[in-house]
PDB file of C-alpha atoms in Angstrom:
ATOM      1  CA  MET A 181     -24.440   1.271  -9.635  1.00 90.00           C
ATOM      2  CA  ILE A 182     -20.806   2.405  -9.663  1.00 93.00           C
ATOM      3  CA  LYS A 183     -19.282   3.049 -13.075  1.00 94.00           C
ATOM      4  CA  LEU A 184     -15.598   2.105 -13.262  1.00 95.00           C
ATOM      5  CA  GLY A 185     -13.114   3.625 -15.681  1.00 94.00           C
ATOM      6  CA  ILE A 186     -10.027   1.446 -16.112  1.00 93.00           C
ATOM      7  CA  PHE A 187      -6.613   2.835 -17.018  1.00 93.00           C
ATOM      8  CA  GLY A 188      -4.090   0.190 -18.051  1.00 88.00           C
ATOM      9  CA  ASP A 189      -1.152  -0.817 -20.214  1.00 85.00           C
ATOM     10  CA  GLN A 190       0.781  -3.960 -21.153  1.00 82.00           C
ATOM     11  CA  THR A 191       1.254  -4.833 -17.464  1.00 82.00           C
ATOM     12  CA  THR A 192      -2.506  -5.004 -16.787  1.00 83.00           C
ATOM     13  CA  ASN A 193      -3.820  -8.468 -15.886  1.00 81.00           C
ATOM     14  CA  HIS A 194      -6.549  -9.344 -18.404  1.00 81.00           C
ATOM     15  CA  GLU A 195      -7.831 -12.166 -16.216  1.00 83.00           C
ATOM     16  CA  LEU A 196      -8.472  -9.584 -13.509  1.00 86.00           C
ATOM     17  CA  LEU A 197     -10.378  -7.402 -15.998  1.00 85.00           C
ATOM     18  CA  GLY A 198     -12.732 -10.303 -16.648  1.00 84.00           C
ATOM     19  CA  GLN A 199     -13.353 -10.753 -12.927  1.00 87.00           C
ATOM     20  CA  LEU A 200     -14.495  -7.136 -12.516  1.00 88.00           C
ATOM     21  CA  ASN A 201     -17.794  -8.041 -14.181  1.00 82.00           C
ATOM     22  CA  THR A 202     -18.580 -10.336 -11.244  1.00 86.00           C
ATOM     23  CA  ILE A 203     -18.601  -7.530  -8.645  1.00 89.00           C
ATOM     24  CA  PRO A 204     -22.207  -6.637  -7.659  1.00 87.00           C
ATOM     25  CA  GLU A 205     -23.475  -3.105  -8.338  1.00 88.00           C
ATOM     26  CA  VAL A 206     -20.517  -2.341 -10.609  1.00 92.00           C
ATOM     27  CA  GLU A 207     -20.395  -1.540 -14.316  1.00 91.00           C
ATOM     28  CA  VAL A 208     -17.209  -1.097 -16.356  1.00 92.00           C
ATOM     29  CA  ALA A 209     -17.734   2.228 -18.164  1.00 93.00           C
ATOM     30  CA  GLY A 210     -14.723   1.685 -20.393  1.00 92.00           C
ATOM     31  CA  LEU A 211     -10.977   1.221 -20.785  1.00 91.00           C
ATOM     32  CA  TYR A 212      -8.145   3.561 -21.645  1.00 91.00           C
ATOM     33  CA  PHE A 213      -4.887   1.758 -22.422  1.00 87.00           C
ATOM     34  CA  SER A 214      -1.614   3.536 -23.084  1.00 81.00           C
ATOM     35  CA  GLY A 215       0.776   2.109 -25.662  1.00 73.00           C
ATOM     36  CA  ASN A 216       0.113  -0.420 -28.396  1.00 69.00           C
ATOM     37  CA  VAL A 217      -1.918  -2.921 -26.371  1.00 68.00           C
ATOM     38  CA  GLU A 218      -4.740  -5.217 -27.434  1.00 70.00           C
ATOM     39  CA  VAL A 219      -7.728  -4.656 -25.152  1.00 70.00           C
ATOM     40  CA  SER A 220     -10.104  -7.418 -24.057  1.00 62.00           C
ATOM     41  CA  ASP A 221     -13.329  -7.696 -26.047  1.00 63.00           C
ATOM     42  CA  GLY A 222     -16.560  -6.634 -24.428  1.00 78.00           C
ATOM     43  CA  PHE A 223     -15.434  -3.330 -22.926  1.00 85.00           C
ATOM     44  CA  PRO A 224     -15.859   0.137 -24.486  1.00 89.00           C
ATOM     45  CA  VAL A 225     -12.440   1.558 -25.430  1.00 89.00           C
ATOM     46  CA  PHE A 226     -11.683   5.277 -25.036  1.00 91.00           C
ATOM     47  CA  SER A 227      -8.968   7.184 -26.865  1.00 88.00           C
ATOM     48  CA  SER A 228      -8.964  10.008 -24.295  1.00 89.00           C
ATOM     49  CA  PRO A 229      -8.332   9.627 -20.546  1.00 91.00           C
ATOM     50  CA  ILE A 230     -10.436  12.712 -19.856  1.00 94.00           C
ATOM     51  CA  GLY A 231     -13.356  11.281 -21.812  1.00 94.00           C
ATOM     52  CA  LEU A 232     -13.288   8.123 -19.697  1.00 94.00           C
ATOM     53  CA  MET A 233     -13.079  10.123 -16.460  1.00 95.00           C
ATOM     54  CA  ASP A 234     -16.160  12.115 -17.451  1.00 95.00           C
ATOM     55  CA  VAL A 235     -18.369   8.984 -17.697  1.00 96.00           C
ATOM     56  CA  SER A 236     -16.934   7.215 -14.616  1.00 96.00           C
ATOM     57  CA  ASP A 237     -17.626   7.413 -10.891  1.00 95.00           C
ATOM     58  CA  ALA A 238     -14.329   5.778  -9.951  1.00 96.00           C
ATOM     59  CA  ILE A 239     -11.023   5.163 -11.711  1.00 96.00           C
ATOM     60  CA  LEU A 240      -8.940   1.982 -11.423  1.00 95.00           C
ATOM     61  CA  ILE A 241      -5.306   2.479 -12.475  1.00 94.00           C
ATOM     62  CA  LEU A 242      -4.223  -1.112 -13.121  1.00 91.00           C
ATOM     63  CA  SER A 243      -0.599  -0.597 -14.116  1.00 86.00           C
ATOM     64  CA  ASP A 244       2.608  -1.853 -12.514  1.00 81.00           C
ATOM     65  CA  LYS A 245       4.467   1.188 -13.825  1.00 79.00           C
ATOM     66  CA  SER A 246       5.087   4.380 -11.899  1.00 71.00           C
ATOM     67  CA  ILE A 247       1.982   6.559 -11.951  1.00 80.00           C
ATOM     68  CA  SER A 248       2.177  10.171 -13.095  1.00 85.00           C
ATOM     69  CA  ASN A 249       1.541  12.734 -10.384  1.00 88.00           C
ATOM     70  CA  ASP A 250      -0.215  14.918 -12.965  1.00 90.00           C
ATOM     71  CA  LEU A 251      -2.633  12.098 -13.843  1.00 91.00           C
ATOM     72  CA  VAL A 252      -3.516  11.503 -10.189  1.00 93.00           C
ATOM     73  CA  LYS A 253      -4.077  15.241  -9.640  1.00 93.00           C
ATOM     74  CA  MET A 254      -6.357  15.396 -12.677  1.00 94.00           C
ATOM     75  CA  ILE A 255      -8.480  12.525 -11.327  1.00 95.00           C
ATOM     76  CA  LEU A 256      -8.767  14.119  -7.889  1.00 94.00           C
ATOM     77  CA  ARG A 257      -9.675  17.509  -9.367  1.00 95.00           C
ATOM     78  CA  LYS A 258     -12.540  15.805 -11.188  1.00 95.00           C
ATOM     79  CA  SER A 259     -13.684  14.397  -7.794  1.00 94.00           C
ATOM     80  CA  LYS A 260     -13.386  10.779  -8.916  1.00 95.00           C
ATOM     81  CA  HIS A 261     -12.688   7.962  -6.485  1.00 95.00           C
ATOM     82  CA  VAL A 262      -9.366   6.358  -7.381  1.00 95.00           C
ATOM     83  CA  TYR A 263      -7.691   2.976  -6.915  1.00 95.00           C
ATOM     84  CA  LEU A 264      -3.947   2.757  -7.585  1.00 93.00           C
ATOM     85  CA  LYS A 265      -2.378  -0.652  -8.199  1.00 90.00           C
ATOM     86  CA  SER A 266       1.163   0.580  -7.589  1.00 87.00           C
ATOM     87  CA  VAL A 267       2.482   3.080  -5.088  1.00 85.00           C
ATOM     88  CA  PRO A 268       3.266   6.386  -6.863  1.00 82.00           C
ATOM     89  CA  SER A 269       6.890   7.502  -6.792  1.00 83.00           C
ATOM     90  CA  LEU A 270       6.320  10.905  -5.253  1.00 87.00           C
ATOM     91  CA  HIS A 271       8.234  13.445  -3.207  1.00 89.00           C
ATOM     92  CA  ILE A 272       6.884  14.429   0.208  1.00 92.00           C
ATOM     93  CA  ARG A 273       5.771  17.832  -1.127  1.00 93.00           C
ATOM     94  CA  GLU A 274       3.788  16.166  -3.932  1.00 93.00           C
ATOM     95  CA  ILE A 275       2.052  13.803  -1.512  1.00 93.00           C
ATOM     96  CA  LYS A 276       1.019  16.746   0.673  1.00 94.00           C
ATOM     97  CA  GLU A 277      -0.505  18.446  -2.392  1.00 94.00           C
ATOM     98  CA  LEU A 278      -2.482  15.269  -3.165  1.00 93.00           C
ATOM     99  CA  ILE A 279      -3.710  15.103   0.448  1.00 92.00           C
ATOM    100  CA  ASP A 280      -5.130  18.621   0.098  1.00 92.00           C
ATOM    101  CA  LEU A 281      -6.839  17.705  -3.192  1.00 91.00           C
ATOM    102  CA  GLU A 282      -8.131  14.438  -1.701  1.00 89.00           C
ATOM    103  CA  LYS A 283      -9.769  16.238   1.225  1.00 88.00           C
ATOM    104  CA  GLU A 284     -11.185  18.972  -0.979  1.00 89.00           C
ATOM    105  CA  ALA A 285     -12.752  16.423  -3.342  1.00 89.00           C
ATOM    106  CA  GLY A 286     -14.172  14.295  -0.508  1.00 88.00           C
ATOM    107  CA  ILE A 287     -13.509  11.059  -2.355  1.00 90.00           C
ATOM    108  CA  VAL A 288     -12.105   7.604  -1.545  1.00 91.00           C
ATOM    109  CA  THR A 289      -8.486   6.938  -2.502  1.00 92.00           C
ATOM    110  CA  PHE A 290      -7.058   3.441  -2.239  1.00 92.00           C
ATOM    111  CA  ILE A 291      -3.455   2.388  -2.824  1.00 91.00           C
ATOM    112  CA  TYR A 292      -3.009  -1.357  -3.246  1.00 89.00           C
ATOM    113  CA  ASN A 293      -0.549  -2.868  -0.777  1.00 87.00           C
ATOM    114  CA  PRO A 294       0.022  -6.650  -0.797  1.00 85.00           C
ATOM    115  CA  PHE A 295       0.966  -6.628   2.899  1.00 84.00           C
ATOM    116  CA  ASN A 296      -2.565  -5.544   3.811  1.00 81.00           C
ATOM    117  CA  TYR A 297      -3.840  -8.917   2.579  1.00 77.00           C
ATOM    118  CA  ASN A 298      -1.697 -10.871   4.944  1.00 73.00           C
ATOM    119  CA  PRO A 299      -4.490 -11.974   7.331  1.00 66.00           C
ATOM    120  CA  TYR A 300      -2.545 -10.759  10.370  1.00 63.00           C
ATOM    121  CA  PHE A 301      -2.468  -7.166   9.133  1.00 65.00           C
ATOM    122  CA  ASP A 302      -5.706  -6.818   7.161  1.00 59.00           C
ATOM    123  CA  PRO A 303      -7.407  -3.749   8.711  1.00 49.00           C
ATOM    124  CA  PHE A 304     -10.708  -4.650   7.044  1.00 47.00           C
ATOM    125  CA  SER A 305     -11.071  -7.753   9.213  1.00 53.00           C
ATOM    126  CA  ASN A 306     -11.498  -5.638  12.395  1.00 53.00           C
ATOM    127  CA  LYS A 307     -10.138  -8.562  14.373  1.00 59.00           C
ATOM    128  CA  TYR A 308      -7.830  -6.535  16.602  1.00 60.00           C
ATOM    129  CA  GLU A 309      -8.180  -3.925  19.280  1.00 70.00           C
ATOM    130  CA  LYS A 310      -5.813  -0.980  19.112  1.00 79.00           C
ATOM    131  CA  PRO A 311      -2.294  -2.415  19.555  1.00 86.00           C
ATOM    132  CA  PHE A 312      -0.021  -0.955  22.222  1.00 90.00           C
ATOM    133  CA  LEU A 313       3.141  -2.747  21.144  1.00 93.00           C
ATOM    134  CA  ILE A 314       4.128  -4.690  18.019  1.00 93.00           C
ATOM    135  CA  ASN A 315       7.353  -6.695  17.804  1.00 96.00           C
ATOM    136  CA  LEU A 316       8.022  -7.963  14.281  1.00 95.00           C
ATOM    137  CA  ARG A 317      11.015  -9.712  12.749  1.00 95.00           C
ATOM    138  CA  THR A 318      10.998 -10.764   9.112  1.00 93.00           C
ATOM    139  CA  CYS A 319      13.227 -10.822   6.024  1.00 92.00           C
ATOM    140  CA  PHE A 320      13.270  -9.035   2.698  1.00 91.00           C
ATOM    141  CA  GLU A 321      11.944 -10.909  -0.339  1.00 87.00           C
ATOM    142  CA  GLY A 322      15.026  -9.693  -2.204  1.00 82.00           C
ATOM    143  CA  GLU A 323      14.334 -10.917  -5.746  1.00 83.00           C
ATOM    144  CA  VAL A 324      11.350  -9.234  -7.405  1.00 81.00           C
ATOM    145  CA  ILE A 325      11.194  -6.034  -5.347  1.00 86.00           C
ATOM    146  CA  LYS A 326      13.794  -3.544  -4.091  1.00 89.00           C
ATOM    147  CA  ALA A 327      14.381  -3.629  -0.347  1.00 91.00           C
ATOM    148  CA  SER A 328      13.569   0.079   0.075  1.00 92.00           C
ATOM    149  CA  HIS A 329      10.220  -0.305  -1.723  1.00 92.00           C
ATOM    150  CA  GLU A 330       9.369  -3.422   0.257  1.00 92.00           C
ATOM    151  CA  MET A 331      10.119  -1.500   3.466  1.00 95.00           C
ATOM    152  CA  LEU A 332       7.787   1.303   2.304  1.00 94.00           C
ATOM    153  CA  LEU A 333       4.951  -1.188   1.733  1.00 92.00           C
ATOM    154  CA  LEU A 334       5.541  -2.891   5.082  1.00 93.00           C
ATOM    155  CA  VAL A 335       5.676   0.245   7.248  1.00 93.00           C
ATOM    156  CA  THR A 336       2.631   1.671   5.422  1.00 90.00           C
ATOM    157  CA  ALA A 337       0.692  -1.509   6.259  1.00 87.00           C
ATOM    158  CA  LEU A 338       1.808  -1.270   9.889  1.00 89.00           C
ATOM    159  CA  ASN A 339       0.809   2.404  10.010  1.00 87.00           C
ATOM    160  CA  ARG A 340      -2.720   1.422   8.993  1.00 82.00           C
ATOM    161  CA  LEU A 341      -2.865  -1.216  11.726  1.00 82.00           C
ATOM    162  CA  VAL A 342      -1.832   1.405  14.310  1.00 85.00           C
ATOM    163  CA  GLN A 343      -4.116   4.104  12.790  1.00 82.00           C
ATOM    164  CA  SER A 344      -1.975   7.001  13.926  1.00 86.00           C
ATOM    165  CA  ASN A 345       0.822   9.232  12.648  1.00 88.00           C
ATOM    166  CA  TYR A 346       4.341   8.450  13.796  1.00 91.00           C
ATOM    167  CA  LYS A 347       6.171  10.978  15.958  1.00 94.00           C
ATOM    168  CA  LYS A 348       9.625   9.471  16.532  1.00 95.00           C
ATOM    169  CA  LEU A 349      11.866   7.009  14.710  1.00 96.00           C
ATOM    170  CA  GLU A 350      15.071   5.316  15.815  1.00 96.00           C
ATOM    171  CA  VAL A 351      17.103   3.495  13.155  1.00 95.00           C
ATOM    172  CA  PHE A 352      19.919   0.969  13.466  1.00 94.00           C
ATOM    173  CA  GLY A 353      21.481  -0.696  10.432  1.00 92.00           C
ATOM    174  CA  LEU A 354      24.524  -2.844   9.779  1.00 88.00           C
ATOM    175  CA  HIS A 355      26.084  -5.302   7.378  1.00 83.00           C
ATOM    176  CA  GLU A 356      26.682  -8.628   9.100  1.00 75.00           C
ATOM    177  CA  SER A 357      29.852 -10.686   8.550  1.00 71.00           C
ATOM    178  CA  ASN A 358      28.206 -12.376   5.533  1.00 75.00           C
ATOM    179  CA  ASN A 359      27.502  -8.869   4.065  1.00 77.00           C
ATOM    180  CA  GLN A 360      23.762  -9.259   4.685  1.00 86.00           C
ATOM    181  CA  LEU A 361      21.991  -6.024   5.638  1.00 91.00           C
ATOM    182  CA  VAL A 362      19.964  -5.872   8.862  1.00 94.00           C
ATOM    183  CA  ILE A 363      17.725  -2.893   9.665  1.00 95.00           C
ATOM    184  CA  SER A 364      16.152  -2.421  13.084  1.00 96.00           C
ATOM    185  CA  LEU A 365      13.558   0.279  13.763  1.00 96.00           C
ATOM    186  CA  ARG A 366      11.724   1.605  16.797  1.00 97.00           C
ATOM    187  CA  ILE A 367       8.692   3.650  15.710  1.00 97.00           C
ATOM    188  CA  GLU A 368       6.679   5.659  18.249  1.00 96.00           C
ATOM    189  CA  TYR A 369       3.201   6.923  17.314  1.00 95.00           C
ATOM    190  CA  ASN A 370       1.065   9.816  18.534  1.00 94.00           C
ATOM    191  CA  ASN A 371      -1.489   7.424  20.051  1.00 92.00           C
ATOM    192  CA  GLY A 372       1.184   5.781  22.251  1.00 93.00           C
ATOM    193  CA  CYS A 373       1.761   2.649  20.186  1.00 94.00           C
ATOM    194  CA  VAL A 374       5.324   1.434  19.640  1.00 96.00           C
ATOM    195  CA  ILE A 375       6.586  -0.841  16.849  1.00 96.00           C
ATOM    196  CA  ASN A 376       9.919  -2.661  17.048  1.00 97.00           C
ATOM    197  CA  LEU A 377      10.703  -3.888  13.535  1.00 97.00           C
ATOM    198  CA  THR A 378      13.742  -5.856  12.362  1.00 96.00           C
ATOM    199  CA  VAL A 379      14.158  -6.825   8.704  1.00 95.00           C
ATOM    200  CA  SER A 380      17.164  -8.707   7.314  1.00 93.00           C
ATOM    201  CA  GLN A 381      18.383  -9.698   3.876  1.00 91.00           C
ATOM    202  CA  GLU A 382      19.241 -13.160   5.157  1.00 89.00           C
ATOM    203  CA  LYS A 383      16.361 -15.593   4.557  1.00 88.00           C
ATOM    204  CA  ILE A 384      15.528 -16.572   8.116  1.00 87.00           C
ATOM    205  CA  SER A 385      12.258 -17.345   9.879  1.00 89.00           C
ATOM    206  CA  GLY A 386      10.622 -14.555  11.841  1.00 91.00           C
ATOM    207  CA  PHE A 387       7.885 -13.845  14.348  1.00 92.00           C
ATOM    208  CA  CYS A 388       5.323 -11.250  15.329  1.00 90.00           C
ATOM    209  CA  GLU A 389       3.845 -10.249  18.686  1.00 91.00           C
ATOM    210  CA  ILE A 390       0.894  -7.875  18.976  1.00 89.00           C
ATOM    211  CA  PHE A 391       0.176  -6.637  22.504  1.00 90.00           C
ATOM    212  CA  GLN A 392      -3.290  -5.288  23.257  1.00 86.00           C
ATOM    213  CA  LYS A 393      -5.123  -4.244  26.395  1.00 84.00           C
ATOM    214  CA  SER A 394      -6.866  -7.597  26.832  1.00 83.00           C
ATOM    215  CA  LYS A 395      -4.526 -10.092  25.167  1.00 84.00           C
ATOM    216  CA  ARG A 396      -1.315 -10.858  23.304  1.00 87.00           C
ATOM    217  CA  ILE A 397      -1.271 -12.352  19.807  1.00 84.00           C
ATOM    218  CA  GLN A 398       1.845 -14.218  18.715  1.00 86.00           C
ATOM    219  CA  PHE A 399       2.732 -16.130  15.555  1.00 86.00           C
ATOM    220  CA  ASP A 400       5.752 -17.358  13.607  1.00 87.00           C
ATOM    221  CA  ILE A 401       6.657 -16.296  10.069  1.00 85.00           C
ATOM    222  CA  GLN A 402       8.359 -18.977   7.987  1.00 82.00           C
ATOM    223  CA  ALA A 403       8.826 -17.080   4.699  1.00 79.00           C
ATOM    224  CA  PRO A 404       9.129 -13.472   3.475  1.00 82.00           C
ATOM    225  CA  LEU A 405       5.739 -11.826   4.022  1.00 80.00           C
ATOM    226  CA  TYR A 406       5.744 -10.314   0.552  1.00 78.00           C
ATOM    227  CA  ILE A 407       5.441 -13.610  -1.347  1.00 65.00           C
ATOM    228  CA  GLN A 408       3.083 -15.654   0.826  1.00 53.00           C
ATOM    229  CA  TYR A 409      -0.195 -14.949  -0.985  1.00 54.00           C
ATOM    230  CA  PRO A 410      -1.244 -15.123  -4.681  1.00 54.00           C
ATOM    231  CA  GLN A 411      -1.328 -11.685  -6.285  1.00 61.00           C
ATOM    232  CA  LEU A 412      -4.482 -12.105  -8.386  1.00 60.00           C
ATOM    233  CA  ASN A 413      -6.628 -13.042  -5.386  1.00 78.00           C
ATOM    234  CA  GLN A 414      -5.070 -10.224  -3.394  1.00 82.00           C
ATOM    235  CA  GLU A 415      -5.816  -7.567  -5.951  1.00 86.00           C
ATOM    236  CA  TYR A 416      -9.358  -8.776  -6.658  1.00 89.00           C
ATOM    237  CA  THR A 417     -10.015  -8.620  -2.904  1.00 87.00           C
ATOM    238  CA  ALA A 418      -8.471  -5.138  -2.757  1.00 89.00           C
ATOM    239  CA  ILE A 419     -10.709  -3.851  -5.546  1.00 92.00           C
ATOM    240  CA  ASN A 420     -13.772  -5.307  -3.802  1.00 91.00           C
ATOM    241  CA  ASN A 421     -12.726  -3.491  -0.622  1.00 88.00           C
ATOM    242  CA  PHE A 422     -12.294  -0.260  -2.599  1.00 92.00           C
ATOM    243  CA  ILE A 423     -15.800  -0.642  -4.070  1.00 92.00           C
ATOM    244  CA  ARG A 424     -17.256  -1.264  -0.606  1.00 90.00           C
ATOM    245  CA  LEU A 425     -15.567   1.897   0.711  1.00 90.00           C
ATOM    246  CA  VAL A 426     -16.990   3.907  -2.196  1.00 91.00           C
ATOM    247  CA  GLN A 427     -20.473   2.495  -1.591  1.00 88.00           C
ATOM    248  CA  ASN A 428     -20.259   3.315   2.128  1.00 84.00           C
ATOM    249  CA  ARG A 429     -18.578   6.693   1.525  1.00 75.00           C
ATOM    250  CA  ASP A 430     -15.898   5.542   3.953  1.00 67.00           C
ATOM    251  CA  LYS A 431     -12.625   7.393   3.420  1.00 57.00           C
ATOM    252  CA  LYS A 432     -10.575   5.247   5.835  1.00 60.00           C
ATOM    253  CA  ALA A 433      -8.661   3.596   3.019  1.00 57.00           C
ATOM    254  CA  ASN A 434      -5.046   3.489   1.850  1.00 55.00           C
ATOM    255  CA  SER A 435      -5.128   7.256   1.464  1.00 78.00           C
ATOM    256  CA  PHE A 436      -2.218   9.546   0.785  1.00 87.00           C
ATOM    257  CA  ASP A 437      -2.029  10.266   4.543  1.00 85.00           C
ATOM    258  CA  SER A 438      -0.868   6.671   5.066  1.00 84.00           C
ATOM    259  CA  LEU A 439       1.566   6.947   2.152  1.00 89.00           C
ATOM    260  CA  LEU A 440       3.007  10.185   3.561  1.00 91.00           C
ATOM    261  CA  ASN A 441       3.855   8.518   6.874  1.00 91.00           C
ATOM    262  CA  GLY A 442       5.484   5.594   5.082  1.00 92.00           C
ATOM    263  CA  VAL A 443       7.534   7.782   2.737  1.00 94.00           C
ATOM    264  CA  GLN A 444       8.741   9.961   5.638  1.00 95.00           C
ATOM    265  CA  ILE A 445       9.838   6.888   7.615  1.00 95.00           C
ATOM    266  CA  VAL A 446      11.722   5.366   4.657  1.00 95.00           C
ATOM    267  CA  HIS A 447      13.339   8.759   3.936  1.00 94.00           C
ATOM    268  CA  GLU A 448      14.660   8.866   7.523  1.00 94.00           C
ATOM    269  CA  ILE A 449      15.920   5.279   7.202  1.00 95.00           C
ATOM    270  CA  LYS A 450      17.796   6.101   3.996  1.00 94.00           C
ATOM    271  CA  GLU A 451      19.345   9.237   5.504  1.00 93.00           C
ATOM    272  CA  HIS A 452      20.534   7.355   8.600  1.00 92.00           C
ATOM    273  CA  LEU A 453      22.002   4.470   6.607  1.00 91.00           C
ATOM    274  CA  ARG A 454      23.653   6.823   4.092  1.00 89.00           C
ATOM    275  CA  PHE A 455      25.329   8.687   6.957  1.00 88.00           C
ATOM    276  CA  ASN A 456      26.778   5.340   8.081  1.00 84.00           C
ATOM    277  CA  GLY A 457      27.944   4.404   4.585  1.00 86.00           C
ATOM    278  CA  ILE A 458      25.140   1.915   3.837  1.00 85.00           C
ATOM    279  CA  ASP A 459      23.293   2.091   0.518  1.00 84.00           C
ATOM    280  CA  PHE A 460      19.577   1.310   0.773  1.00 84.00           C
TER     281      PHE A 460
END
């Protein structure tokens, strides 16, 4: 039985909290909510985050807000498995510190990424061999999420599909005649894989090709990838995957290693575009 401690606030989905009771071999140890928030009945409520950590095996941080680096470090130092609903806003140095703590603690860390629950990129499905080449064209959602953050989520999801660190990045960006931004990337990885990625602000259809040793997979994309799937089902599935990884002691999750690669790539993109007078 895995005891879950839940950290939340006014952005936490209470319907999702109710669904956690349906996960086998899981018990909600309690809730700690910041701010003046009414908490769902039926769960023990803690006034101290440390007190909740002490009685929990794993911590779910179910907040849309930016997560404190100090809070994450405290959880890792207590050797608690941790699920993060939102990607922490961290500098590269801070992520490297968390990687060291993560490895020292020997725990599972899992950062929710909606792109991973697009069926074409879900690494838990094990449907693909190692890709040699990925060609992907899509468009930014552009309304509920900043383009730079959406790019971070997308490249982090692609990094997990490749399962290797990147070694070289080429960036090309321009504003088209209609003032719509287009970004084209060529990412080379240590295992030999190459990704050619083009993302535009203009709402146009896209496509994806995945080349493997034995076959090629190809499909069209008719809408922005970010908004194709309902969030509640996505996150419930993500938490179930996190629980399965904890039960199996499998650390191949959305760890801070994956986040580090994504943040480094987006940092290079921003630097290149800034040099060419493009704000991203």
